[in-house]
Structure formats: C-alpha cells, structure tokens
mmCIF file of C-alpha atoms in Angstrom:
data_model
loop_
_atom_site.group_PDB
_atom_site.id
_atom_site.type_symbol
_atom_site.label_atom_id
_atom_site.label_comp_id
_atom_site.label_asym_id
_atom_site.label_seq_id
_atom_site.Cartn_x
_atom_site.Cartn_y
_atom_site.Cartn_z
ATOM 1 C CA UNK A 1 -56.141 25.488 -26.956
ATOM 2 C CA UNK A 2 -53.465 27.794 -28.175
ATOM 3 C CA UNK A 3 -50.007 27.761 -26.562
ATOM 4 C CA UNK A 4 -48.476 31.159 -25.898
ATOM 5 C CA UNK A 5 -45.249 31.471 -27.765
ATOM 6 C CA UNK A 6 -43.250 32.515 -24.684
ATOM 7 C CA UNK A 7 -44.283 29.304 -22.900
ATOM 8 C CA UNK A 8 -43.037 27.005 -25.531
ATOM 9 C CA UNK A 9 -39.452 26.883 -24.247
ATOM 10 C CA UNK A 10 -40.726 26.038 -20.778
ATOM 11 C CA UNK A 11 -42.881 23.202 -22.100
ATOM 12 C CA UNK A 12 -40.118 21.895 -24.186
ATOM 13 C CA UNK A 13 -37.675 22.009 -21.259
ATOM 14 C CA UNK A 14 -40.269 20.231 -18.952
ATOM 15 C CA UNK A 15 -40.788 17.618 -21.649
ATOM 16 C CA UNK A 16 -37.041 16.995 -21.895
ATOM 17 C CA UNK A 17 -36.707 16.815 -18.114
ATOM 18 C CA UNK A 18 -39.618 14.273 -17.958
ATOM 19 C CA UNK A 19 -37.890 12.246 -20.736
ATOM 20 C CA UNK A 20 -34.546 12.223 -18.770
ATOM 21 C CA UNK A 21 -36.316 11.265 -15.528
ATOM 22 C CA UNK A 22 -38.290 8.437 -17.276
ATOM 23 C CA UNK A 23 -35.056 7.216 -18.873
ATOM 24 C CA UNK A 24 -33.187 7.217 -15.511
ATOM 25 C CA UNK A 25 -36.023 5.520 -13.711
ATOM 26 C CA UNK A 26 -36.076 2.810 -16.513
ATOM 27 C CA UNK A 27 -32.373 2.394 -16.041
ATOM 28 C CA UNK A 28 -32.485 2.078 -12.264
ATOM 29 C CA UNK A 29 -35.378 -0.411 -12.458
ATOM 30 C CA UNK A 30 -33.832 -2.442 -15.316
ATOM 31 C CA UNK A 31 -31.308 -5.042 -14.404
ATOM 32 C CA UNK A 32 -28.296 -5.379 -16.687
ATOM 33 C CA UNK A 33 -29.649 -8.433 -18.425
ATOM 34 C CA UNK A 34 -32.606 -6.542 -19.640
ATOM 35 C CA UNK A 35 -35.342 -8.420 -17.856
ATOM 36 C CA UNK A 36 -37.823 -6.679 -15.471
ATOM 37 C CA UNK A 37 -36.401 -6.164 -11.992
ATOM 38 C CA UNK A 38 -38.387 -7.740 -9.259
ATOM 39 C CA UNK A 39 -36.453 -5.736 -6.678
ATOM 40 C CA UNK A 40 -35.351 -2.362 -8.010
ATOM 41 C CA UNK A 41 -33.655 -1.570 -4.730
ATOM 42 C CA UNK A 42 -31.351 -4.430 -5.051
ATOM 43 C CA UNK A 43 -30.431 -3.349 -8.583
ATOM 44 C CA UNK A 44 -29.395 0.122 -7.182
ATOM 45 C CA UNK A 45 -27.427 -1.611 -4.443
ATOM 46 C CA UNK A 46 -25.598 -3.749 -7.015
ATOM 47 C CA UNK A 47 -24.756 -0.585 -8.908
ATOM 48 C CA UNK A 48 -23.414 1.143 -5.742
ATOM 49 C CA UNK A 49 -21.296 -1.920 -4.985
ATOM 50 C CA UNK A 50 -19.948 -2.091 -8.458
ATOM 51 C CA UNK A 51 -19.012 1.553 -8.326
ATOM 52 C CA UNK A 52 -17.169 1.139 -4.994
ATOM 53 C CA UNK A 53 -15.419 -1.947 -6.523
ATOM 54 C CA UNK A 54 -14.260 0.272 -9.458
ATOM 55 C CA UNK A 55 -12.172 2.472 -7.163
ATOM 56 C CA UNK A 56 -8.432 1.929 -7.670
ATOM 57 C CA UNK A 57 -6.117 0.957 -4.883
ATOM 58 C CA UNK A 58 -4.693 4.459 -5.072
ATOM 59 C CA UNK A 59 -8.230 5.965 -4.471
ATOM 60 C CA UNK A 60 -8.971 3.571 -1.711
ATOM 61 C CA UNK A 61 -5.716 3.994 0.213
ATOM 62 C CA UNK A 62 -4.793 7.571 -0.826
ATOM 63 C CA UNK A 63 -1.261 8.478 0.013
ATOM 64 C CA UNK A 64 -0.724 5.099 1.752
ATOM 65 C CA UNK A 65 -1.332 3.036 -1.484
ATOM 66 C CA UNK A 66 2.253 2.042 -2.067
ATOM 67 C CA UNK A 67 2.735 1.131 1.579
ATOM 68 C CA UNK A 68 -0.436 -0.930 1.497
ATOM 69 C CA UNK A 69 0.581 -2.840 -1.656
ATOM 70 C CA UNK A 70 4.048 -3.686 -0.182
ATOM 71 C CA UNK A 71 2.606 -4.728 3.159
ATOM 72 C CA UNK A 72 -0.075 -6.834 1.365
ATOM 73 C CA UNK A 73 2.594 -8.560 -0.744
ATOM 74 C CA UNK A 74 4.757 -9.355 2.252
ATOM 75 C CA UNK A 75 1.794 -10.783 4.226
ATOM 76 C CA UNK A 76 0.231 -12.593 1.312
ATOM 77 C CA UNK A 77 -3.012 -10.661 1.469
ATOM 78 C CA UNK A 78 -4.951 -9.066 -1.262
ATOM 79 C CA UNK A 79 -3.717 -5.440 -1.670
ATOM 80 C CA UNK A 80 -7.239 -4.360 -2.584
ATOM 81 C CA UNK A 81 -8.530 -5.759 0.763
ATOM 82 C CA UNK A 82 -5.781 -3.911 2.688
ATOM 83 C CA UNK A 83 -6.619 -0.720 0.751
ATOM 84 C CA UNK A 84 -10.345 -1.172 1.533
ATOM 85 C CA UNK A 85 -9.609 -1.504 5.175
ATOM 86 C CA UNK A 86 -7.670 1.785 5.070
ATOM 87 C CA UNK A 87 -10.516 3.392 3.193
ATOM 88 C CA UNK A 88 -13.174 2.333 5.718
ATOM 89 C CA UNK A 89 -10.956 3.007 8.769
ATOM 90 C CA UNK A 90 -10.358 6.549 7.622
ATOM 91 C CA UNK A 91 -13.670 7.205 5.976
ATOM 92 C CA UNK A 92 -11.890 8.426 2.880
ATOM 93 C CA UNK A 93 -10.259 11.298 4.858
ATOM 94 C CA UNK A 94 -6.484 10.753 4.870
ATOM 95 C CA UNK A 95 -5.597 14.080 6.358
ATOM 96 C CA UNK A 96 -3.571 13.411 9.542
ATOM 97 C CA UNK A 97 -4.867 9.757 9.491
ATOM 98 C CA UNK A 98 -1.415 8.553 10.437
ATOM 99 C CA UNK A 99 -1.722 10.225 13.826
ATOM 100 C CA UNK A 100 -5.501 9.908 14.231
ATOM 101 C CA UNK A 101 -6.868 8.330 17.456
ATOM 102 C CA UNK A 102 -10.359 7.035 17.681
ATOM 103 C CA UNK A 103 -12.723 7.535 20.632
ATOM 104 C CA UNK A 104 -12.048 3.869 21.411
ATOM 105 C CA UNK A 105 -8.320 4.471 21.484
ATOM 106 C CA UNK A 106 -7.367 2.940 18.093
ATOM 107 C CA UNK A 107 -4.415 4.659 16.450
ATOM 108 C CA UNK A 108 -3.158 5.456 12.986
ATOM 109 C CA UNK A 109 -3.972 4.568 9.347
ATOM 110 C CA UNK A 110 -5.311 0.997 10.120
ATOM 111 C CA UNK A 111 -6.644 2.030 13.527
ATOM 112 C CA UNK A 112 -4.686 -0.474 15.716
ATOM 113 C CA UNK A 113 -5.458 -0.773 19.308
ATOM 114 C CA UNK A 114 -2.363 0.186 21.330
ATOM 115 C CA UNK A 115 -2.034 -3.180 23.101
ATOM 116 C CA UNK A 116 -2.294 -5.097 19.849
ATOM 117 C CA UNK A 117 0.153 -2.787 18.162
ATOM 118 C CA UNK A 118 2.763 -2.679 20.882
ATOM 119 C CA UNK A 119 2.415 -6.163 22.519
ATOM 120 C CA UNK A 120 1.166 -8.486 19.810
ATOM 121 C CA UNK A 121 2.457 -6.930 16.590
ATOM 122 C CA UNK A 122 5.551 -5.070 17.996
ATOM 123 C CA UNK A 123 5.054 -2.014 15.922
ATOM 124 C CA UNK A 124 4.767 1.721 16.631
ATOM 125 C CA UNK A 125 1.192 2.561 15.780
ATOM 126 C CA UNK A 126 2.038 6.273 15.360
ATOM 127 C CA UNK A 127 4.338 5.378 12.456
ATOM 128 C CA UNK A 128 2.308 5.049 9.251
ATOM 129 C CA UNK A 129 4.514 2.487 7.691
ATOM 130 C CA UNK A 130 4.670 0.276 10.829
ATOM 131 C CA UNK A 131 0.952 0.726 11.486
ATOM 132 C CA UNK A 132 0.167 -0.551 7.900
ATOM 133 C CA UNK A 133 2.669 -3.418 8.092
ATOM 134 C CA UNK A 134 1.297 -4.423 11.472
ATOM 135 C CA UNK A 135 -2.385 -4.027 10.526
ATOM 136 C CA UNK A 136 -1.813 -6.012 7.397
ATOM 137 C CA UNK A 137 -0.020 -8.848 9.316
ATOM 138 C CA UNK A 138 -2.838 -8.839 11.786
ATOM 139 C CA UNK A 139 -5.399 -9.145 9.090
ATOM 140 C CA UNK A 140 -3.462 -12.011 7.586
ATOM 141 C CA UNK A 141 -3.436 -13.707 10.960
ATOM 142 C CA UNK A 142 -7.120 -13.267 11.333
ATOM 143 C CA UNK A 143 -7.717 -14.720 7.834
ATOM 144 C CA UNK A 144 -5.801 -17.828 8.846
ATOM 145 C CA UNK A 145 -7.563 -18.033 12.212
ATOM 146 C CA UNK A 146 -11.014 -17.941 10.550
ATOM 147 C CA UNK A 147 -9.888 -20.361 7.791
ATOM 148 C CA UNK A 148 -10.027 -17.749 4.918
ATOM 149 C CA UNK A 149 -13.536 -16.412 5.802
ATOM 150 C CA UNK A 150 -12.990 -12.783 4.943
ATOM 151 C CA UNK A 151 -16.213 -11.661 6.534
ATOM 152 C CA UNK A 152 -15.318 -13.148 9.950
ATOM 153 C CA UNK A 153 -11.801 -11.968 9.669
ATOM 154 C CA UNK A 154 -12.992 -8.413 9.120
ATOM 155 C CA UNK A 155 -15.471 -8.583 11.948
ATOM 156 C CA UNK A 156 -12.670 -9.876 14.181
ATOM 157 C CA UNK A 157 -10.487 -6.957 13.022
ATOM 158 C CA UNK A 158 -13.208 -4.613 14.108
ATOM 159 C CA UNK A 159 -14.570 -6.177 17.192
ATOM 160 C CA UNK A 160 -11.778 -8.514 18.362
ATOM 161 C CA UNK A 161 -11.097 -12.117 17.491
ATOM 162 C CA UNK A 162 -12.189 -13.488 20.855
ATOM 163 C CA UNK A 163 -15.745 -12.232 20.542
ATOM 164 C CA UNK A 164 -16.132 -13.266 16.991
ATOM 165 C CA UNK A 165 -14.657 -16.671 17.655
ATOM 166 C CA UNK A 166 -17.278 -17.184 20.438
ATOM 167 C CA UNK A 167 -20.068 -16.461 17.908
ATOM 168 C CA UNK A 168 -20.905 -12.856 18.916
ATOM 169 C CA UNK A 169 -21.583 -10.641 16.021
ATOM 170 C CA UNK A 170 -21.802 -6.990 16.931
ATOM 171 C CA UNK A 171 -23.906 -4.922 14.489
ATOM 172 C CA UNK A 172 -21.081 -2.375 14.059
ATOM 173 C CA UNK A 173 -18.707 -5.156 13.159
ATOM 174 C CA UNK A 174 -21.086 -6.786 10.684
ATOM 175 C CA UNK A 175 -21.569 -3.310 9.062
ATOM 176 C CA UNK A 176 -17.827 -2.735 9.067
ATOM 177 C CA UNK A 177 -17.226 -6.075 7.342
ATOM 178 C CA UNK A 178 -19.859 -5.385 4.795
ATOM 179 C CA UNK A 179 -18.393 -1.980 3.882
ATOM 180 C CA UNK A 180 -14.851 -3.231 3.522
ATOM 181 C CA UNK A 181 -16.010 -6.177 1.420
ATOM 182 C CA UNK A 182 -17.977 -3.709 -0.787
ATOM 183 C CA UNK A 183 -14.824 -1.642 -1.435
ATOM 184 C CA UNK A 184 -12.593 -4.715 -1.898
ATOM 185 C CA UNK A 185 -15.011 -6.370 -4.269
ATOM 186 C CA UNK A 186 -15.165 -9.509 -2.302
ATOM 187 C CA UNK A 187 -18.540 -11.342 -2.708
ATOM 188 C CA UNK A 188 -20.787 -11.193 0.391
#
C-alpha cells in the first residue's frame, strides 16, 4: 500500500503523539523505584502530594507569608503548617482575604470564628496580622491539646475542638485536615 506524500506529516505527527502518550502513561504507571505499580492511582496521588509539598511558604501564604512565618516562630509551630492552613482557608485566592467572611461566619485570613477571635484569642479578626497571630496561637493550642497529633488538631481547627475530642469526625473536617497536611508535607 502506497502512502500519499501529503499524508506523511500527519502520520508522523500521529506517531509522535502516540509515542508521547505511551511515554506519559508509562511514567504515570511506573513508581519511582522502577518496579511495576500495583496501584497506578496511588502513584498519581503521590505525585500530586509531592507537587503540593514543593510549594514554597511564599506560594502557600501569598502576601501573608512573612506574617505567617513570624507568627509560627512565636507560637513554636511549623511555618509551613501555618502557610498551608492559610492556603486551604483561602483556596489560594488572597484577594481581599483579610476581610473575607465565610457563610459560617468565620473571618479573615485564617478564618477565625468571631467568638474564638474576640473572647478566646483576644484579637481583632478583621486585622490580618492579629488574625494570623491568633489563628497560629490557636493552632498551637490545639496541637498541645491533641498531644501533637496534627491531623486531629487540624480537624479541631476546622470543626471545633469539643466535637473532635468527643470522637466526632465530620467528613468536611477530615477532608480539610488531609488537604492542609498535603500542602504542609506532613505524613498522613
């Protein structure tokens, strides 16, 4: 069978595309150690987690990175964990996040509930610096309360410490903790 001369570039392009796709599929299904992957989906999830972990604190916390680092140092908490909380609470959108209010009533960069901010932490939740300082101190308190268990502390940050201490694990809080831990690089 003769190939028409005008169709040659199309066939060559298609062959290149198939080669690239085959190479990508091979990469996605091949774990880093070179052995055959039993669960290719897990390999993709690992790559996504590693990519999230590669984000810098500046990328995670945006314009609030310096405030997050200072607050974390004062509260003896990982700056990367604080930046990851800021990332997840704002969905990566920092525009007007200092004055953002959620549908549940949480306020500011670290989405503090007003009663927690005013009565417990004694901070103005509308002030970005105070919000980050207070949210970081609150996170440190939860880490102590839950004996260093980052997952439980993050669930408590999201759903409230009383519920989590009683053993209640809302799906939204579990997902929240998983996402923050993914960005912070904390093992799950």
